[in-house]
Amino acid sequence: MKPIVIGIAGGSASGKTLFARRLLDNLHAEAAAILELDGYYHDLAGLSFEERKEVNFDHPRALDIDLLVEHLETLLRQEPVETPIYDYVNHTRRPETSPVPSRPIVIVEGILVFHFERLRDLMDIRIFVETASDVRLLRRIRRDILKRGRALDDVLEQYETDVRPMHEAFVEPSKIHADLVIPRGGENHVAVDVLRSKIAQLALARGIGGEA
């Protein structure tokens, strides 16, 4: 009865989250849980705000992988977890947490989830969402300005100095670990259907009922 773990990776603003949500929509409501890598940045409350702004959030060392692995292993033991909620404006963890129950299917989503071998080893299916760099940049500009209150110049500078170099150094090379490379993210309805069929096969083999 071990839960099925699906990893979804890809560049920043590639459509990973939308793909994960579309997949959840195609499963039974109580079948799946999701762990989002974006919640697992190290808490920088001990630094000044100016120091926090200098942190490269696209580098693997910005992430608390120990906690994420711990939470995933807990879910694999069919126990619930309390996941962190990150404040992207102030670069700190919020005091409240988000409860994630144990489910037959666990989705782990984020730009660097394939970079860490400890995470990869816990996954049954690994999906890489591939989207053109210009599309990803436009989406990131829109998101960071409208949802995270950032100025355009700051978004572009961060993309040039952090996002693009880290994508080339860590995210893109991790694609080699994917079982499937999917273009267009959540808009790729065929890929969602194919993945749902694979999940059903795995669930049947493990004796998991009500998976899709």
mmCIF file of C-alpha atoms in Angstrom:
data_model
loop_
_atom_site.group_PDB
_atom_site.id
_atom_site.type_symbol
_atom_site.label_atom_id
_atom_site.label_comp_id
_atom_site.label_asym_id
_atom_site.label_seq_id
_atom_site.Cartn_x
_atom_site.Cartn_y
_atom_site.Cartn_z
ATOM 1 C CA MET A 1 0.000 0.000 0.000
ATOM 2 C CA LYS A 2 3.007 2.319 -0.426
ATOM 3 C CA PRO A 3 1.821 5.638 -1.930
ATOM 4 C CA ILE A 4 2.780 6.472 -5.510
ATOM 5 C CA VAL A 5 5.187 9.427 -5.744
ATOM 6 C CA ILE A 6 5.180 11.616 -8.863
ATOM 7 C CA GLY A 7 7.888 14.238 -9.367
ATOM 8 C CA ILE A 8 7.173 17.230 -11.601
ATOM 9 C CA ALA A 9 10.106 19.494 -12.493
ATOM 10 C CA GLY A 10 10.855 22.180 -15.084
ATOM 11 C CA GLY A 11 12.057 25.734 -15.387
ATOM 12 C CA SER A 12 10.638 28.677 -13.484
ATOM 13 C CA ALA A 13 7.145 29.556 -14.814
ATOM 14 C CA SER A 14 7.175 26.565 -17.163
ATOM 15 C CA GLY A 15 3.699 25.428 -16.155
ATOM 16 C CA LYS A 16 4.649 22.794 -13.571
ATOM 17 C CA THR A 17 2.077 23.887 -11.027
ATOM 18 C CA LEU A 18 -0.699 24.076 -13.606
ATOM 19 C CA PHE A 19 0.197 20.586 -14.844
ATOM 20 C CA ALA A 20 0.134 19.276 -11.274
ATOM 21 C CA ARG A 21 -3.256 20.909 -10.664
ATOM 22 C CA ARG A 22 -4.665 19.524 -13.907
ATOM 23 C CA LEU A 23 -3.467 16.086 -12.876
ATOM 24 C CA LEU A 24 -5.128 16.482 -9.475
ATOM 25 C CA ASP A 25 -8.346 17.509 -11.214
ATOM 26 C CA ASN A 26 -8.271 14.223 -13.137
ATOM 27 C CA LEU A 27 -7.906 12.106 -10.007
ATOM 28 C CA HIS A 28 -10.450 11.451 -7.284
ATOM 29 C CA ALA A 29 -10.593 14.334 -4.811
ATOM 30 C CA GLU A 30 -9.218 12.257 -1.945
ATOM 31 C CA ALA A 31 -6.598 10.400 -4.004
ATOM 32 C CA ALA A 32 -3.640 12.770 -4.086
ATOM 33 C CA ALA A 33 -1.613 15.219 -1.999
ATOM 34 C CA ILE A 34 0.951 17.728 -3.230
ATOM 35 C CA LEU A 35 4.256 18.970 -1.827
ATOM 36 C CA GLU A 36 5.446 22.205 -3.447
ATOM 37 C CA LEU A 37 9.174 22.876 -3.381
ATOM 38 C CA ASP A 38 8.501 26.643 -3.258
ATOM 39 C CA GLY A 39 7.429 26.293 0.370
ATOM 40 C CA TYR A 40 10.755 24.810 1.446
ATOM 41 C CA TYR A 41 13.145 27.732 1.161
ATOM 42 C CA HIS A 42 15.303 28.228 4.234
ATOM 43 C CA ASP A 43 13.842 30.708 6.685
ATOM 44 C CA LEU A 44 15.909 33.898 6.396
ATOM 45 C CA ALA A 45 14.363 35.712 9.346
ATOM 46 C CA GLY A 46 17.811 35.996 10.941
ATOM 47 C CA LEU A 47 19.058 38.196 8.079
ATOM 48 C CA SER A 48 18.271 41.813 7.316
ATOM 49 C CA PHE A 49 15.843 42.432 4.478
ATOM 50 C CA GLU A 50 18.659 43.733 2.275
ATOM 51 C CA GLU A 51 20.664 40.560 2.966
ATOM 52 C CA ARG A 52 17.653 38.400 2.120
ATOM 53 C CA LYS A 53 17.268 40.171 -1.224
ATOM 54 C CA GLU A 54 20.824 39.129 -2.143
ATOM 55 C CA VAL A 55 20.121 35.404 -1.690
ATOM 56 C CA ASN A 56 20.012 33.359 -4.902
ATOM 57 C CA PHE A 57 16.687 31.536 -4.526
ATOM 58 C CA ASP A 58 17.274 29.529 -7.706
ATOM 59 C CA HIS A 59 20.364 27.787 -6.299
ATOM 60 C CA PRO A 60 19.890 24.356 -4.667
ATOM 61 C CA ARG A 61 21.436 25.515 -1.393
ATOM 62 C CA ALA A 62 18.538 27.963 -0.887
ATOM 63 C CA LEU A 63 16.248 24.997 -0.242
ATOM 64 C CA ASP A 64 15.646 23.011 2.945
ATOM 65 C CA ILE A 65 15.790 19.597 1.282
ATOM 66 C CA ASP A 66 16.255 17.798 4.593
ATOM 67 C CA LEU A 67 12.799 18.948 5.691
ATOM 68 C CA LEU A 68 11.209 18.120 2.331
ATOM 69 C CA VAL A 69 12.666 14.592 2.327
ATOM 70 C CA GLU A 70 11.522 14.152 5.934
ATOM 71 C CA HIS A 71 7.987 15.199 5.017
ATOM 72 C CA LEU A 72 7.869 12.957 1.950
ATOM 73 C CA GLU A 73 9.105 9.968 3.938
ATOM 74 C CA THR A 74 6.442 10.702 6.561
ATOM 75 C CA LEU A 75 3.732 10.707 3.887
ATOM 76 C CA LEU A 76 5.115 7.423 2.551
ATOM 77 C CA ARG A 77 4.558 6.003 6.029
ATOM 78 C CA GLN A 78 0.944 7.137 5.537
ATOM 79 C CA GLU A 79 1.171 9.846 8.193
ATOM 80 C CA PRO A 80 0.158 13.525 7.715
ATOM 81 C CA VAL A 81 2.590 16.463 7.745
ATOM 82 C CA GLU A 82 2.496 20.222 8.340
ATOM 83 C CA THR A 83 4.281 21.933 5.461
ATOM 84 C CA PRO A 84 5.856 25.400 5.630
ATOM 85 C CA ILE A 85 4.330 28.442 3.935
ATOM 86 C CA TYR A 86 6.825 30.889 2.465
ATOM 87 C CA ASP A 87 6.395 34.662 2.316
ATOM 88 C CA TYR A 88 7.945 35.646 -1.034
ATOM 89 C CA VAL A 89 7.711 39.358 -0.303
ATOM 90 C CA ASN A 90 9.708 39.251 2.939
ATOM 91 C CA HIS A 91 11.687 36.047 2.199
ATOM 92 C CA THR A 92 10.730 34.361 5.456
ATOM 93 C CA ARG A 93 8.526 31.488 6.529
ATOM 94 C CA ARG A 94 5.141 32.407 7.835
ATOM 95 C CA PRO A 95 4.294 31.299 11.381
ATOM 96 C CA GLU A 96 1.355 29.201 10.170
ATOM 97 C CA THR A 97 1.739 25.886 8.322
ATOM 98 C CA SER A 98 -0.361 24.008 5.778
ATOM 99 C CA PRO A 99 -1.642 20.508 6.652
ATOM 100 C CA VAL A 100 -1.045 17.805 4.027
ATOM 101 C CA PRO A 101 -2.829 14.505 4.678
ATOM 102 C CA SER A 102 -1.588 11.081 3.728
ATOM 103 C CA ARG A 103 -2.884 10.095 0.290
ATOM 104 C CA PRO A 104 -2.425 7.146 -2.105
ATOM 105 C CA ILE A 105 -0.661 9.522 -4.528
ATOM 106 C CA VAL A 106 1.877 12.207 -3.597
ATOM 107 C CA ILE A 107 2.985 14.836 -6.134
ATOM 108 C CA VAL A 108 6.301 16.620 -5.486
ATOM 109 C CA GLU A 109 6.584 19.741 -7.655
ATOM 110 C CA GLY A 110 9.350 22.305 -8.145
ATOM 111 C CA ILE A 111 12.178 23.496 -10.371
ATOM 112 C CA LEU A 112 14.905 21.452 -8.659
ATOM 113 C CA VAL A 113 13.161 18.307 -7.446
ATOM 114 C CA PHE A 114 15.241 16.168 -9.847
ATOM 115 C CA HIS A 115 18.526 17.762 -8.805
ATOM 116 C CA PHE A 116 18.526 15.990 -5.440
ATOM 117 C CA GLU A 117 19.206 12.267 -5.599
ATOM 118 C CA ARG A 118 17.531 11.699 -2.231
ATOM 119 C CA LEU A 119 14.272 13.027 -3.679
ATOM 120 C CA ARG A 120 14.607 11.237 -7.012
ATOM 121 C CA ASP A 121 15.078 7.899 -5.265
ATOM 122 C CA LEU A 122 11.658 8.257 -3.618
ATOM 123 C CA MET A 123 9.816 8.910 -6.900
ATOM 124 C CA ASP A 124 7.971 6.359 -9.024
ATOM 125 C CA ILE A 125 7.348 8.679 -12.000
ATOM 126 C CA ARG A 126 9.397 11.732 -12.992
ATOM 127 C CA ILE A 127 7.916 14.369 -15.322
ATOM 128 C CA PHE A 128 9.807 17.355 -16.770
ATOM 129 C CA VAL A 129 7.670 20.202 -18.114
ATOM 130 C CA GLU A 130 9.433 21.971 -20.971
ATOM 131 C CA THR A 131 8.489 25.482 -22.082
ATOM 132 C CA ALA A 132 10.342 28.001 -24.270
ATOM 133 C CA SER A 133 12.522 30.432 -22.339
ATOM 134 C CA ASP A 134 10.799 33.553 -23.684
ATOM 135 C CA VAL A 135 7.410 32.238 -22.574
ATOM 136 C CA ARG A 136 8.775 31.434 -19.125
ATOM 137 C CA LEU A 137 10.278 34.916 -18.795
ATOM 138 C CA LEU A 138 7.001 36.638 -19.721
ATOM 139 C CA ARG A 139 5.081 34.490 -17.241
ATOM 140 C CA ARG A 140 7.614 35.213 -14.514
ATOM 141 C CA ILE A 141 7.421 38.961 -15.117
ATOM 142 C CA ARG A 142 3.642 38.870 -14.896
ATOM 143 C CA ARG A 143 3.655 36.709 -11.750
ATOM 144 C CA ASP A 144 6.336 38.602 -9.839
ATOM 145 C CA ILE A 145 4.848 42.019 -10.555
ATOM 146 C CA LEU A 146 1.191 41.176 -9.985
ATOM 147 C CA LYS A 147 1.457 38.582 -7.206
ATOM 148 C CA ARG A 148 4.727 39.363 -5.436
ATOM 149 C CA GLY A 149 4.798 43.141 -5.657
ATOM 150 C CA ARG A 150 8.153 43.440 -7.424
ATOM 151 C CA ALA A 151 9.351 46.119 -9.803
ATOM 152 C CA LEU A 152 10.043 45.219 -13.440
ATOM 153 C CA ASP A 153 13.732 46.181 -13.240
ATOM 154 C CA ASP A 154 14.206 43.943 -10.196
ATOM 155 C CA VAL A 155 12.500 41.009 -11.917
ATOM 156 C CA LEU A 156 14.663 41.372 -15.028
ATOM 157 C CA GLU A 157 17.863 41.748 -13.018
ATOM 158 C CA GLN A 158 17.064 38.641 -10.981
ATOM 159 C CA TYR A 159 16.307 36.697 -14.150
ATOM 160 C CA GLU A 160 19.608 37.718 -15.725
ATOM 161 C CA THR A 161 21.817 37.188 -12.683
ATOM 162 C CA ASP A 162 20.118 34.247 -10.935
ATOM 163 C CA VAL A 163 17.248 32.545 -12.756
ATOM 164 C CA ARG A 164 18.766 31.974 -16.181
ATOM 165 C CA PRO A 165 22.258 30.906 -14.972
ATOM 166 C CA MET A 166 20.772 28.520 -12.391
ATOM 167 C CA HIS A 167 18.395 27.075 -14.972
ATOM 168 C CA GLU A 168 21.323 26.323 -17.248
ATOM 169 C CA ALA A 169 23.486 24.978 -14.417
ATOM 170 C CA PHE A 170 20.978 22.884 -12.464
ATOM 171 C CA VAL A 171 17.421 22.734 -13.823
ATOM 172 C CA GLU A 172 18.000 21.889 -17.482
ATOM 173 C CA PRO A 173 20.655 19.213 -16.730
ATOM 174 C CA SER A 174 18.233 17.506 -14.322
ATOM 175 C CA LYS A 175 15.962 16.726 -17.291
ATOM 176 C CA ILE A 176 18.091 13.642 -17.907
ATOM 177 C CA HIS A 177 16.412 12.034 -14.884
ATOM 178 C CA ALA A 178 12.879 12.456 -16.290
ATOM 179 C CA ASP A 179 10.813 9.522 -17.485
ATOM 180 C CA LEU A 180 8.692 11.859 -19.636
ATOM 181 C CA VAL A 181 9.422 15.330 -21.042
ATOM 182 C CA ILE A 182 6.165 17.200 -21.604
ATOM 183 C CA PRO A 183 5.783 20.404 -23.632
ATOM 184 C CA ARG A 184 3.106 23.055 -22.884
ATOM 185 C CA GLY A 185 2.588 22.033 -19.250
ATOM 186 C CA GLY A 186 -1.002 22.048 -18.054
ATOM 187 C CA GLU A 187 -2.270 22.777 -21.558
ATOM 188 C CA ASN A 188 -1.070 19.338 -22.682
ATOM 189 C CA HIS A 189 -4.249 17.375 -22.008
ATOM 190 C CA VAL A 190 -2.960 14.252 -23.792
ATOM 191 C CA ALA A 191 -0.018 14.061 -21.396
ATOM 192 C CA VAL A 192 -2.391 14.321 -18.432
ATOM 193 C CA ASP A 193 -4.432 11.414 -19.799
ATOM 194 C CA VAL A 194 -1.325 9.299 -20.441
ATOM 195 C CA LEU A 195 -0.020 9.933 -16.949
ATOM 196 C CA ARG A 196 -3.373 9.122 -15.402
ATOM 197 C CA SER A 197 -3.327 5.736 -17.168
ATOM 198 C CA LYS A 198 0.167 5.006 -15.845
ATOM 199 C CA ILE A 199 -0.908 5.933 -12.318
ATOM 200 C CA ALA A 200 -3.858 3.565 -12.632
ATOM 201 C CA GLN A 201 -1.495 0.730 -13.612
ATOM 202 C CA LEU A 202 0.781 1.374 -10.652
ATOM 203 C CA ALA A 203 -2.168 1.657 -8.275
ATOM 204 C CA LEU A 204 -3.554 -1.653 -9.475
ATOM 205 C CA ALA A 205 -0.175 -3.340 -8.996
ATOM 206 C CA ARG A 206 0.037 -2.005 -5.419
ATOM 207 C CA GLY A 207 -3.540 -2.749 -4.524
ATOM 208 C CA ILE A 208 -4.460 0.916 -4.122
ATOM 209 C CA GLY A 209 -8.139 1.582 -4.702
ATOM 210 C CA GLY A 210 -9.903 4.771 -5.876
ATOM 211 C CA GLU A 211 -6.801 6.262 -7.450
ATOM 212 C CA ALA A 212 -8.339 7.813 -10.541
#
